[in-house]
mmCIF file of C-alpha atoms in Angstrom:
data_model
loop_
_atom_site.group_PDB
_atom_site.id
_atom_site.type_symbol
_atom_site.label_atom_id
_atom_site.label_comp_id
_atom_site.label_asym_id
_atom_site.label_seq_id
_atom_site.Cartn_x
_atom_site.Cartn_y
_atom_site.Cartn_z
ATOM 1 C CA MET A 290 -76.680 56.676 -39.423
ATOM 2 C CA ARG A 291 -77.873 54.482 -42.313
ATOM 3 C CA ARG A 292 -75.217 52.314 -43.857
ATOM 4 C CA LYS A 293 -75.373 49.907 -46.759
ATOM 5 C CA THR A 294 -72.396 47.874 -47.919
ATOM 6 C CA ASN A 295 -72.125 46.323 -51.366
ATOM 7 C CA ARG A 296 -69.790 43.541 -50.199
ATOM 8 C CA ILE A 297 -72.065 40.678 -51.294
ATOM 9 C CA TYR A 298 -72.970 42.564 -54.447
ATOM 10 C CA ARG A 299 -69.383 43.104 -55.518
ATOM 11 C CA HIS A 300 -68.454 39.429 -55.050
ATOM 12 C CA PHE A 301 -71.500 38.433 -57.084
ATOM 13 C CA VAL A 302 -70.567 40.904 -59.816
ATOM 14 C CA SER A 303 -66.950 39.733 -59.845
ATOM 15 C CA LEU A 304 -67.907 36.112 -60.395
ATOM 16 C CA THR A 305 -70.714 36.964 -62.827
ATOM 17 C CA CYS A 306 -68.477 39.227 -64.904
ATOM 18 C CA LEU A 307 -65.667 36.679 -64.887
ATOM 19 C CA PHE A 308 -67.798 34.052 -66.581
ATOM 20 C CA LEU A 309 -69.771 36.488 -68.734
ATOM 21 C CA LEU A 310 -66.574 37.947 -70.169
ATOM 22 C CA LEU A 311 -65.121 34.560 -71.059
ATOM 23 C CA PRO A 312 -66.826 34.490 -74.499
ATOM 24 C CA CYS A 313 -65.514 38.026 -75.155
ATOM 25 C CA MET A 314 -62.011 36.802 -74.435
ATOM 26 C CA GLY A 315 -62.228 33.986 -76.951
ATOM 27 C CA CYS A 316 -63.080 31.487 -74.225
ATOM 28 C CA PHE A 317 -66.179 29.385 -73.718
ATOM 29 C CA VAL A 318 -67.744 28.437 -70.414
ATOM 30 C CA LYS A 319 -66.550 24.956 -69.458
ATOM 31 C CA LYS A 320 -67.304 22.254 -71.998
ATOM 32 C CA THR A 321 -65.376 20.076 -69.562
ATOM 33 C CA PRO A 322 -66.710 20.910 -66.075
ATOM 34 C CA ALA A 323 -64.343 22.734 -63.755
ATOM 35 C CA VAL A 324 -63.558 20.546 -60.769
ATOM 36 C CA PRO A 325 -61.069 20.826 -57.920
ATOM 37 C CA VAL A 326 -57.923 18.820 -58.563
ATOM 38 C CA ASN A 327 -57.760 17.851 -54.886
ATOM 39 C CA THR A 328 -58.727 19.077 -51.465
ATOM 40 C CA SER A 329 -56.449 19.989 -48.587
ATOM 41 C CA ALA A 330 -56.491 21.013 -44.962
ATOM 42 C CA ASP A 331 -56.557 24.656 -43.909
ATOM 43 C CA PHE A 332 -53.213 26.439 -43.953
ATOM 44 C CA SER A 333 -52.154 29.023 -41.400
ATOM 45 C CA PHE A 334 -49.182 31.366 -40.962
ATOM 46 C CA SER A 335 -50.232 32.414 -37.457
ATOM 47 C CA ASP A 336 -46.924 31.142 -36.028
ATOM 48 C CA HIS A 337 -45.288 34.189 -37.640
ATOM 49 C CA SER A 338 -47.170 36.739 -35.562
ATOM 50 C CA ASP A 339 -43.859 37.227 -33.743
ATOM 51 C CA GLY A 340 -42.450 38.901 -36.869
ATOM 52 C CA SER A 341 -40.557 35.900 -38.205
ATOM 53 C CA ALA A 342 -40.501 35.274 -41.954
ATOM 54 C CA VAL A 343 -42.381 32.641 -43.910
ATOM 55 C CA SER A 344 -39.777 30.085 -44.945
ATOM 56 C CA ALA A 345 -39.268 28.863 -48.495
ATOM 57 C CA GLU A 346 -40.555 25.454 -47.415
ATOM 58 C CA GLU A 347 -43.728 26.968 -45.940
ATOM 59 C CA ALA A 348 -44.277 29.074 -49.068
ATOM 60 C CA ALA A 349 -43.942 25.952 -51.219
ATOM 61 C CA ARG A 350 -46.446 24.069 -49.050
ATOM 62 C CA TYR A 351 -48.834 27.008 -49.314
ATOM 63 C CA GLY A 352 -48.425 26.809 -53.071
ATOM 64 C CA ASP A 353 -49.263 23.104 -52.937
ATOM 65 C CA LYS A 354 -52.440 23.971 -51.029
ATOM 66 C CA ILE A 355 -53.515 26.540 -53.627
ATOM 67 C CA VAL A 356 -52.832 24.081 -56.455
ATOM 68 C CA SER A 357 -54.777 21.337 -54.651
ATOM 69 C CA GLU A 358 -57.850 23.607 -54.550
ATOM 70 C CA LEU A 359 -57.458 24.790 -58.131
ATOM 71 C CA MET A 360 -60.455 24.444 -60.439
ATOM 72 C CA ILE A 361 -59.294 23.300 -63.871
ATOM 73 C CA SER A 362 -61.445 23.305 -66.995
ATOM 74 C CA SER A 363 -60.627 22.188 -70.534
ATOM 75 C CA ASP A 364 -62.118 23.485 -73.760
ATOM 76 C CA GLY A 365 -60.542 22.074 -76.874
ATOM 77 C CA ASN A 366 -56.974 23.320 -76.988
ATOM 78 C CA LYS A 367 -57.363 25.668 -74.043
ATOM 79 C CA LEU A 368 -56.713 24.853 -70.402
ATOM 80 C CA THR A 369 -57.956 27.188 -67.653
ATOM 81 C CA GLY A 370 -57.223 27.229 -63.937
ATOM 82 C CA THR A 371 -59.217 29.323 -61.478
ATOM 83 C CA SER A 372 -58.403 30.046 -57.842
ATOM 84 C CA VAL A 373 -60.900 31.739 -55.527
ATOM 85 C CA GLY A 374 -59.157 33.406 -52.594
ATOM 86 C CA LEU A 375 -55.603 33.785 -53.835
ATOM 87 C CA PHE A 376 -54.694 37.418 -53.069
ATOM 88 C CA SER A 377 -58.272 37.689 -51.738
ATOM 89 C CA THR A 378 -59.665 37.716 -55.259
ATOM 90 C CA VAL A 379 -60.561 35.471 -58.191
ATOM 91 C CA ALA A 380 -57.471 34.600 -60.224
ATOM 92 C CA SER A 381 -57.482 32.684 -63.494
ATOM 93 C CA VAL A 382 -54.868 31.615 -66.033
ATOM 94 C CA SER A 383 -55.698 30.175 -69.459
ATOM 95 C CA LEU A 384 -53.058 28.410 -71.551
ATOM 96 C CA TYR A 385 -53.692 27.931 -75.275
ATOM 97 C CA ASN A 386 -52.823 25.050 -77.581
ATOM 98 C CA THR A 387 -51.835 22.768 -74.727
ATOM 99 C CA ALA A 388 -53.140 20.164 -72.308
ATOM 100 C CA ASP A 389 -50.189 20.564 -69.930
ATOM 101 C CA ARG A 390 -51.782 20.646 -66.471
ATOM 102 C CA ALA A 391 -48.374 20.613 -64.787
ATOM 103 C CA LEU A 392 -47.470 23.905 -66.465
ATOM 104 C CA LEU A 393 -50.821 25.401 -65.483
ATOM 105 C CA SER A 394 -50.391 24.257 -61.889
ATOM 106 C CA SER A 395 -46.891 25.719 -61.761
ATOM 107 C CA CYS A 396 -48.342 29.157 -62.561
ATOM 108 C CA PHE A 397 -50.502 29.058 -59.440
ATOM 109 C CA GLN A 398 -47.677 27.609 -57.376
ATOM 110 C CA LYS A 399 -45.645 30.694 -58.273
ATOM 111 C CA LEU A 400 -48.516 33.079 -57.586
ATOM 112 C CA ALA A 401 -48.991 31.521 -54.148
ATOM 113 C CA VAL A 402 -45.294 31.835 -53.311
ATOM 114 C CA TRP A 403 -45.351 35.468 -54.456
ATOM 115 C CA GLU A 404 -48.323 36.084 -52.157
ATOM 116 C CA THR A 405 -46.003 35.306 -49.232
ATOM 117 C CA VAL A 406 -43.942 38.280 -50.412
ATOM 118 C CA PHE A 407 -46.525 40.908 -51.389
ATOM 119 C CA SER A 408 -49.566 40.247 -49.195
ATOM 120 C CA ARG A 409 -50.249 42.956 -46.623
ATOM 121 C CA THR A 410 -52.461 40.717 -44.488
ATOM 122 C CA LEU A 411 -50.712 37.345 -44.653
ATOM 123 C CA VAL A 412 -48.820 37.050 -41.370
ATOM 124 C CA GLY A 413 -45.099 36.582 -41.957
ATOM 125 C CA SER A 414 -45.088 37.810 -45.550
ATOM 126 C CA GLU A 415 -42.296 40.173 -46.486
ATOM 127 C CA LEU A 416 -44.654 43.148 -46.780
ATOM 128 C CA TYR A 417 -46.258 42.242 -43.451
ATOM 129 C CA ARG A 418 -42.829 42.253 -41.816
ATOM 130 C CA LEU A 419 -41.980 45.581 -43.463
ATOM 131 C CA ASN A 420 -45.194 47.059 -42.086
ATOM 132 C CA HIS A 421 -44.401 45.821 -38.590
ATOM 133 C CA LYS A 422 -40.734 46.794 -38.420
ATOM 134 C CA THR A 423 -39.566 48.841 -35.428
ATOM 135 C CA GLY A 424 -36.606 50.628 -37.015
ATOM 136 C CA ASP A 425 -36.275 53.132 -39.833
ATOM 137 C CA SER A 426 -34.829 50.773 -42.457
ATOM 138 C CA PHE A 427 -35.744 47.424 -43.991
ATOM 139 C CA GLU A 428 -33.700 45.165 -46.260
ATOM 140 C CA MET A 429 -36.021 44.009 -49.040
ATOM 141 C CA SER A 430 -35.774 41.113 -51.444
ATOM 142 C CA PRO A 431 -34.938 42.134 -55.035
ATOM 143 C CA MET A 432 -38.512 41.221 -55.996
ATOM 144 C CA LEU A 433 -40.145 43.603 -53.511
ATOM 145 C CA SER A 434 -37.494 46.257 -54.122
ATOM 146 C CA ARG A 435 -38.238 46.146 -57.841
ATOM 147 C CA LEU A 436 -41.914 46.863 -57.209
ATOM 148 C CA PHE A 437 -41.140 49.806 -54.931
ATOM 149 C CA SER A 438 -38.678 51.180 -57.475
ATOM 150 C CA ALA A 439 -41.289 51.017 -60.245
ATOM 151 C CA GLY A 440 -44.179 52.292 -58.128
ATOM 152 C CA LEU A 441 -42.819 55.117 -56.002
ATOM 153 C CA PRO A 442 -42.539 57.601 -58.931
ATOM 154 C CA TYR A 443 -46.349 57.582 -59.218
ATOM 155 C CA TYR A 444 -46.486 59.569 -55.989
ATOM 156 C CA GLU A 445 -45.178 62.599 -57.887
ATOM 157 C CA LEU A 446 -46.955 61.682 -61.109
ATOM 158 C CA SER A 447 -50.296 61.655 -59.295
ATOM 159 C CA GLU A 448 -49.612 64.951 -57.511
ATOM 160 C CA HIS A 449 -49.214 63.109 -54.181
ATOM 161 C CA ARG A 450 -52.610 61.407 -54.466
ATOM 162 C CA LEU A 451 -51.343 57.841 -55.053
ATOM 163 C CA ASP A 452 -49.255 56.944 -52.023
ATOM 164 C CA PHE A 453 -47.861 53.514 -51.105
ATOM 165 C CA SER A 454 -47.825 54.559 -47.437
ATOM 166 C CA ILE A 455 -51.608 54.829 -47.353
ATOM 167 C CA ALA A 456 -52.100 51.607 -45.340
ATOM 168 C CA PRO A 457 -53.261 53.382 -42.137
ATOM 169 C CA LEU A 458 -56.032 55.051 -44.149
ATOM 170 C CA SER A 459 -56.926 51.792 -45.904
ATOM 171 C CA ASP A 460 -57.286 50.099 -42.520
ATOM 172 C CA LEU A 461 -59.356 52.976 -41.182
ATOM 173 C CA TRP A 462 -61.862 52.913 -44.035
ATOM 174 C CA ASP A 463 -61.842 49.070 -44.173
ATOM 175 C CA PHE A 464 -63.780 48.796 -47.435
ATOM 176 C CA SER A 465 -63.358 45.008 -47.451
ATOM 177 C CA GLY A 466 -64.773 44.644 -43.936
ATOM 178 C CA ALA A 467 -68.222 43.440 -42.950
ATOM 179 C CA ALA A 468 -69.447 46.883 -41.869
ATOM 180 C CA PRO A 469 -67.393 49.724 -43.376
ATOM 181 C CA HIS A 470 -68.285 53.242 -42.282
ATOM 182 C CA VAL A 471 -67.084 56.813 -42.599
ATOM 183 C CA PRO A 472 -64.305 57.446 -40.048
ATOM 184 C CA ALA A 473 -64.336 60.484 -37.806
ATOM 185 C CA PRO A 474 -62.403 63.491 -39.190
ATOM 186 C CA SER A 475 -59.992 63.276 -36.242
ATOM 187 C CA GLU A 476 -59.239 59.629 -37.104
ATOM 188 C CA ILE A 477 -58.478 60.539 -40.719
ATOM 189 C CA ALA A 478 -56.270 63.444 -39.610
ATOM 190 C CA ASN A 479 -54.308 61.128 -37.299
ATOM 191 C CA ALA A 480 -53.894 58.512 -40.051
ATOM 192 C CA LEU A 481 -52.611 61.151 -42.465
ATOM 193 C CA THR A 482 -49.741 61.952 -40.092
ATOM 194 C CA LEU A 483 -48.460 58.406 -40.675
ATOM 195 C CA THR A 484 -48.404 58.716 -44.473
ATOM 196 C CA GLY A 485 -46.253 60.537 -47.005
ATOM 197 C CA SER A 486 -43.985 58.898 -49.569
ATOM 198 C CA GLU A 487 -41.816 62.017 -49.607
ATOM 199 C CA ASN A 488 -40.347 60.468 -46.437
ATOM 200 C CA VAL A 489 -39.463 57.221 -48.220
ATOM 201 C CA ARG A 490 -36.134 56.490 -49.909
ATOM 202 C CA LEU A 491 -34.927 53.378 -51.680
ATOM 203 C CA VAL A 492 -31.169 52.792 -51.538
ATOM 204 C CA SER A 493 -30.352 49.683 -53.536
ATOM 205 C CA ASP A 494 -32.638 47.088 -51.859
ATOM 206 C CA THR A 495 -32.893 48.970 -48.555
ATOM 207 C CA LEU A 496 -36.063 50.923 -47.859
ATOM 208 C CA LEU A 497 -35.582 53.918 -45.583
ATOM 209 C CA CYS A 498 -38.720 55.291 -43.916
ATOM 210 C CA PRO A 499 -39.929 56.397 -40.468
ATOM 211 C CA ALA A 500 -40.747 53.695 -37.933
ATOM 212 C CA GLY A 501 -44.484 53.004 -37.890
ATOM 213 C CA MET A 502 -45.031 53.788 -41.583
ATOM 214 C CA GLN A 503 -47.051 51.055 -43.315
ATOM 215 C CA PHE A 504 -47.552 50.315 -46.999
ATOM 216 C CA ASP A 505 -50.460 49.193 -49.168
ATOM 217 C CA LEU A 506 -49.370 48.050 -52.647
ATOM 218 C CA GLY A 507 -52.879 47.343 -53.898
ATOM 219 C CA ALA A 508 -52.643 49.927 -56.691
ATOM 220 C CA VAL A 509 -49.767 48.112 -58.418
ATOM 221 C CA ALA A 510 -49.269 44.604 -57.011
ATOM 222 C CA LYS A 511 -51.632 42.593 -59.224
ATOM 223 C CA GLY A 512 -50.257 44.163 -62.384
ATOM 224 C CA TYR A 513 -46.702 43.516 -61.218
ATOM 225 C CA LEU A 514 -47.531 39.864 -60.468
ATOM 226 C CA ALA A 515 -49.087 39.456 -63.911
ATOM 227 C CA ASP A 516 -45.845 40.741 -65.434
ATOM 228 C CA LEU A 517 -43.815 38.294 -63.328
ATOM 229 C CA LEU A 518 -46.009 35.444 -64.535
ATOM 230 C CA ALA A 519 -45.577 36.679 -68.117
ATOM 231 C CA GLU A 520 -41.787 36.502 -67.680
ATOM 232 C CA TYR A 521 -42.238 32.864 -66.650
ATOM 233 C CA LEU A 522 -44.603 31.941 -69.507
ATOM 234 C CA ASN A 523 -43.025 33.819 -72.432
ATOM 235 C CA PRO A 524 -40.254 31.212 -72.982
ATOM 236 C CA TYR A 525 -42.982 28.553 -73.323
ATOM 237 C CA ILE A 526 -44.629 30.684 -76.014
ATOM 238 C CA ALA A 527 -41.293 31.231 -77.738
ATOM 239 C CA ASP A 528 -40.515 27.486 -77.934
ATOM 240 C CA GLY A 529 -44.043 26.560 -79.054
ATOM 241 C CA THR A 530 -45.108 24.723 -75.887
ATOM 242 C CA ILE A 531 -48.133 27.041 -75.774
ATOM 243 C CA SER A 532 -49.403 29.531 -78.353
ATOM 244 C CA GLY A 533 -50.510 32.067 -75.761
ATOM 245 C CA ALA A 534 -51.843 32.732 -72.303
ATOM 246 C CA LEU A 535 -54.491 34.899 -70.698
ATOM 247 C CA ILE A 536 -53.831 35.996 -67.106
ATOM 248 C CA ASN A 537 -56.655 37.514 -65.068
ATOM 249 C CA LEU A 538 -55.859 38.572 -61.495
ATOM 250 C CA GLY A 539 -59.016 40.036 -60.025
ATOM 251 C CA GLY A 540 -59.871 41.864 -63.239
ATOM 252 C CA ASN A 541 -56.307 42.838 -64.184
ATOM 253 C CA THR A 542 -55.927 41.116 -67.536
ATOM 254 C CA LEU A 543 -52.726 40.394 -69.454
ATOM 255 C CA ALA A 544 -52.855 38.699 -72.862
ATOM 256 C CA LEU A 545 -49.731 36.918 -74.150
ATOM 257 C CA GLY A 546 -49.160 35.546 -77.647
ATOM 258 C CA ARG A 547 -52.267 34.346 -79.451
ATOM 259 C CA LYS A 548 -55.103 31.883 -79.017
ATOM 260 C CA SER A 549 -54.939 28.332 -80.358
ATOM 261 C CA ASP A 550 -56.404 29.360 -83.736
ATOM 262 C CA GLY A 551 -53.878 32.185 -84.147
ATOM 263 C CA SER A 552 -56.359 34.968 -83.426
ATOM 264 C CA ALA A 553 -55.939 37.853 -80.982
ATOM 265 C CA TYR A 554 -57.925 38.235 -77.762
ATOM 266 C CA ARG A 555 -61.136 40.209 -77.403
ATOM 267 C CA ILE A 556 -61.471 41.555 -73.868
ATOM 268 C CA GLY A 557 -64.651 42.951 -72.374
ATOM 269 C CA ILE A 558 -64.724 46.165 -70.322
ATOM 270 C CA ALA A 559 -67.380 46.171 -67.592
ATOM 271 C CA LYS A 560 -70.119 48.755 -67.386
ATOM 272 C CA PRO A 561 -70.042 50.318 -63.890
ATOM 273 C CA PHE A 562 -72.709 49.281 -61.366
ATOM 274 C CA CYS A 563 -74.192 46.691 -63.728
ATOM 275 C CA SER A 564 -75.113 43.621 -61.694
ATOM 276 C CA SER A 565 -76.001 41.645 -64.836
ATOM 277 C CA GLY A 566 -72.436 41.864 -66.140
ATOM 278 C CA GLU A 567 -73.317 44.194 -69.019
ATOM 279 C CA LEU A 568 -70.320 45.501 -70.942
ATOM 280 C CA ALA A 569 -69.413 49.042 -71.879
ATOM 281 C CA GLY A 570 -67.509 47.600 -74.836
ATOM 282 C CA SER A 571 -64.637 45.330 -75.817
ATOM 283 C CA VAL A 572 -61.165 45.636 -77.335
ATOM 284 C CA GLN A 573 -58.928 43.364 -79.380
ATOM 285 C CA ILE A 574 -55.384 42.925 -78.088
ATOM 286 C CA GLU A 575 -52.278 40.734 -78.044
ATOM 287 C CA ASP A 576 -49.264 41.089 -75.749
ATOM 288 C CA MET A 577 -51.033 43.878 -73.871
ATOM 289 C CA SER A 578 -52.699 44.380 -70.509
ATOM 290 C CA VAL A 579 -56.155 45.763 -69.728
ATOM 291 C CA VAL A 580 -56.703 47.197 -66.233
ATOM 292 C CA THR A 581 -59.759 49.037 -64.952
ATOM 293 C CA SER A 582 -60.117 51.090 -61.763
ATOM 294 C CA GLY A 583 -63.663 51.922 -60.741
ATOM 295 C CA ILE A 584 -65.716 53.201 -57.834
ATOM 296 C CA TYR A 585 -68.159 50.270 -58.083
ATOM 297 C CA GLU A 586 -65.602 47.630 -57.044
ATOM 298 C CA ARG A 587 -65.469 48.269 -53.291
ATOM 299 C CA CYS A 588 -67.847 50.829 -51.846
ATOM 300 C CA PHE A 589 -70.641 51.455 -49.388
ATOM 301 C CA VAL A 590 -73.492 53.921 -48.971
ATOM 302 C CA GLU A 591 -73.930 55.951 -45.788
ATOM 303 C CA ASP A 592 -76.675 58.538 -45.367
ATOM 304 C CA GLY A 593 -77.366 58.413 -49.100
ATOM 305 C CA VAL A 594 -73.741 59.095 -50.100
ATOM 306 C CA LEU A 595 -71.562 56.590 -51.941
ATOM 307 C CA TYR A 596 -68.041 56.132 -50.537
ATOM 308 C CA HIS A 597 -65.579 54.190 -52.711
ATOM 309 C CA HIS A 598 -62.169 52.637 -52.106
ATOM 310 C CA ILE A 599 -60.035 54.898 -54.328
ATOM 311 C CA LEU A 600 -58.625 57.132 -51.612
ATOM 312 C CA ASP A 601 -56.978 60.467 -52.281
ATOM 313 C CA ALA A 602 -53.847 60.355 -50.124
ATOM 314 C CA SER A 603 -53.724 64.150 -50.027
ATOM 315 C CA THR A 604 -57.081 64.367 -48.216
ATOM 316 C CA GLY A 605 -57.637 60.928 -46.668
ATOM 317 C CA TYR A 606 -61.082 60.657 -48.284
ATOM 318 C CA PRO A 607 -62.329 58.920 -51.447
ATOM 319 C CA VAL A 608 -61.400 61.110 -54.396
ATOM 320 C CA LYS A 609 -64.196 63.443 -55.513
ATOM 321 C CA THR A 610 -64.808 62.974 -59.231
ATOM 322 C CA ASP A 611 -67.497 62.369 -61.819
ATOM 323 C CA LEU A 612 -65.519 59.372 -63.111
ATOM 324 C CA LEU A 613 -67.039 55.926 -62.620
ATOM 325 C CA SER A 614 -64.146 53.956 -64.101
ATOM 326 C CA VAL A 615 -60.869 54.340 -65.955
ATOM 327 C CA THR A 616 -59.418 51.613 -68.171
ATOM 328 C CA VAL A 617 -55.767 51.674 -69.228
ATOM 329 C CA ILE A 618 -54.228 49.453 -71.895
ATOM 330 C CA CYS A 619 -50.508 49.057 -72.527
ATOM 331 C CA GLU A 620 -47.862 46.337 -72.786
ATOM 332 C CA ASN A 621 -46.813 46.344 -69.129
ATOM 333 C CA SER A 622 -49.488 45.281 -66.627
ATOM 334 C CA GLN A 623 -47.887 46.974 -63.631
ATOM 335 C CA THR A 624 -47.819 50.243 -65.586
ATOM 336 C CA ALA A 625 -51.458 49.812 -66.606
ATOM 337 C CA ASP A 626 -52.378 49.037 -62.990
ATOM 338 C CA ALA A 627 -50.647 52.108 -61.564
ATOM 339 C CA LEU A 628 -51.829 54.397 -64.353
ATOM 340 C CA SER A 629 -55.494 53.395 -64.069
ATOM 341 C CA THR A 630 -55.495 54.553 -60.431
ATOM 342 C CA THR A 631 -53.362 57.618 -61.186
ATOM 343 C CA LEU A 632 -55.682 58.771 -63.974
ATOM 344 C CA PHE A 633 -58.712 58.229 -61.763
ATOM 345 C CA LEU A 634 -57.153 60.401 -59.070
ATOM 346 C CA LEU A 635 -56.103 63.132 -61.515
ATOM 347 C CA GLY A 636 -59.411 63.248 -63.403
ATOM 348 C CA LYS A 637 -60.149 62.996 -67.108
ATOM 349 C CA GLU A 638 -58.556 66.256 -68.251
ATOM 350 C CA LYS A 639 -55.212 65.856 -66.476
ATOM 351 C CA GLY A 640 -55.286 62.110 -67.079
ATOM 352 C CA THR A 641 -55.640 62.624 -70.824
ATOM 353 C CA GLU A 642 -52.724 65.036 -70.798
ATOM 354 C CA LEU A 643 -50.604 62.487 -68.931
ATOM 355 C CA ILE A 644 -51.398 59.735 -71.456
ATOM 356 C CA ARG A 645 -50.438 62.045 -74.321
ATOM 357 C CA SER A 646 -47.100 62.807 -72.672
ATOM 358 C CA LEU A 647 -46.388 59.112 -72.102
ATOM 359 C CA ASN A 648 -47.264 58.079 -75.659
ATOM 360 C CA SER A 649 -43.924 59.413 -76.855
ATOM 361 C CA ASP A 650 -42.255 56.720 -74.705
ATOM 362 C CA PHE A 651 -44.570 53.722 -75.262
ATOM 363 C CA PRO A 652 -48.060 52.985 -76.641
ATOM 364 C CA VAL A 653 -50.676 53.524 -73.945
ATOM 365 C CA TYR A 654 -54.426 54.075 -74.184
ATOM 366 C CA ALA A 655 -57.166 55.108 -71.763
ATOM 367 C CA MET A 656 -60.957 54.941 -71.655
ATOM 368 C CA PHE A 657 -62.942 57.100 -69.222
ATOM 369 C CA ILE A 658 -66.517 56.394 -68.122
ATOM 370 C CA SER A 659 -68.163 59.267 -66.273
ATOM 371 C CA GLY A 660 -71.589 60.006 -64.846
ATOM 372 C CA GLN A 661 -73.522 60.534 -61.653
ATOM 373 C CA TYR A 662 -74.488 57.355 -59.817
ATOM 374 C CA LEU A 663 -77.663 57.557 -57.731
ATOM 375 C CA PRO A 664 -77.415 55.018 -54.872
ATOM 376 C CA ASP A 665 -81.143 55.100 -54.060
ATOM 377 C CA THR A 666 -82.245 54.114 -57.558
ATOM 378 C CA GLY A 667 -79.134 52.487 -58.982
ATOM 379 C CA LYS A 668 -79.368 54.732 -62.035
ATOM 380 C CA ILE A 669 -76.527 56.637 -63.700
ATOM 381 C CA LEU A 670 -77.191 60.158 -64.948
ATOM 382 C CA ASN A 671 -75.149 61.821 -67.720
ATOM 383 C CA TYR A 672 -73.413 58.552 -68.634
ATOM 384 C CA GLN A 673 -70.510 59.263 -70.989
ATOM 385 C CA VAL A 674 -67.628 57.283 -72.493
ATOM 386 C CA SER A 675 -64.513 59.014 -73.837
ATOM 387 C CA PHE A 676 -61.131 57.858 -75.095
ATOM 388 C CA THR A 677 -57.561 58.998 -75.547
ATOM 389 C CA ASP A 678 -56.119 59.177 -79.060
ATOM 390 C CA GLY A 679 -56.035 55.883 -80.964
ATOM 391 C CA PHE A 680 -58.068 53.839 -78.482
ATOM 392 C CA GLU A 681 -61.012 53.073 -80.758
ATOM 393 C CA ASN A 682 -59.046 52.386 -83.967
ATOM 394 C CA ASP A 683 -55.863 50.774 -82.667
ATOM 395 C CA LEU A 684 -57.713 48.447 -80.312
ATOM 396 C CA ALA A 685 -60.715 47.738 -82.580
ATOM 397 C CA PHE A 686 -63.064 48.970 -79.863
ATOM 398 C CA ARG A 687 -66.555 47.529 -80.140
ATOM 399 C CA PRO A 688 -69.303 49.252 -78.115
ATOM 400 C CA GLU A 689 -71.844 46.893 -76.579
#
């Protein structure tokens, strides 16, 4: 069988888009060169393979390591830190109208500590220990419990397609691996027997679920972490220490306050499968989050067919759709994160209906890009962009 992975491609696109989009976001590429603050030795949690927890002291030392490797750049009244590898992605935080490197560093210290809670692969993290429990209950920290409480309702909202217990399927498909391939139908069927959030209950901070069930929080975790960081930074905006902040966790963007000159943020939305970093358009926001889910982020081609990482938990296979990407914009980043995946799984018609029903509770907008991607040529047929009500006017959408 012929197999082609886009692993190198996607990392190239991620880094290219990150720096290409900086001008769109009111940032400029490094007038002061970005340099590591320090270097440090490798850090390992392998001692926790016995199921023991990462201690607070170890988490703090891990945070020190991340901060020591942080790339910091300065441009006028804006300070930006970038970490490559935190949560296995590119994470950046920009603070406006400040030169406070200690505050910037503290943001990444917190993100690193939170990784020891939410990472599925970091040995000894709280989620790792949950996934390797032997009983049918697990006492969670309030932080992890809060994420489960906010995320589990999307199982019903997505018609059982978005499922936190999808980890066995995620491992089987292994889209982040060196050589992903299509699993055998029997393997997918076996993995499906280990999933099903209808078997999960949250009682206070105790998670009740069958032994052997494992969770993948990738559809909501980055948005949730952005919101946690916003809770930390908002008091600094309120007291005038900074005028605003721009948080970007692997493409999940949250804009707080305003830039140094008092203007709002203009955020670019990537055009799917564009290696040059071309944009589909841009929006103008403040105190809102922009999250995009797309089939071009993690995928591979086997026997001429593209397989992408957005799995339909009801079938065990990548969801079949003509959508290439879905972008959701609202005030809460965790909500935008979960909704972007939910809408992708539901499709444009049902997704639009869902956004309309939610708009009575809070402002939320969606942009759908559809078409037929041809892996052999890299071309997209029947390319189309559509929006939910208010997207273009309320967000000053600018097509590129």
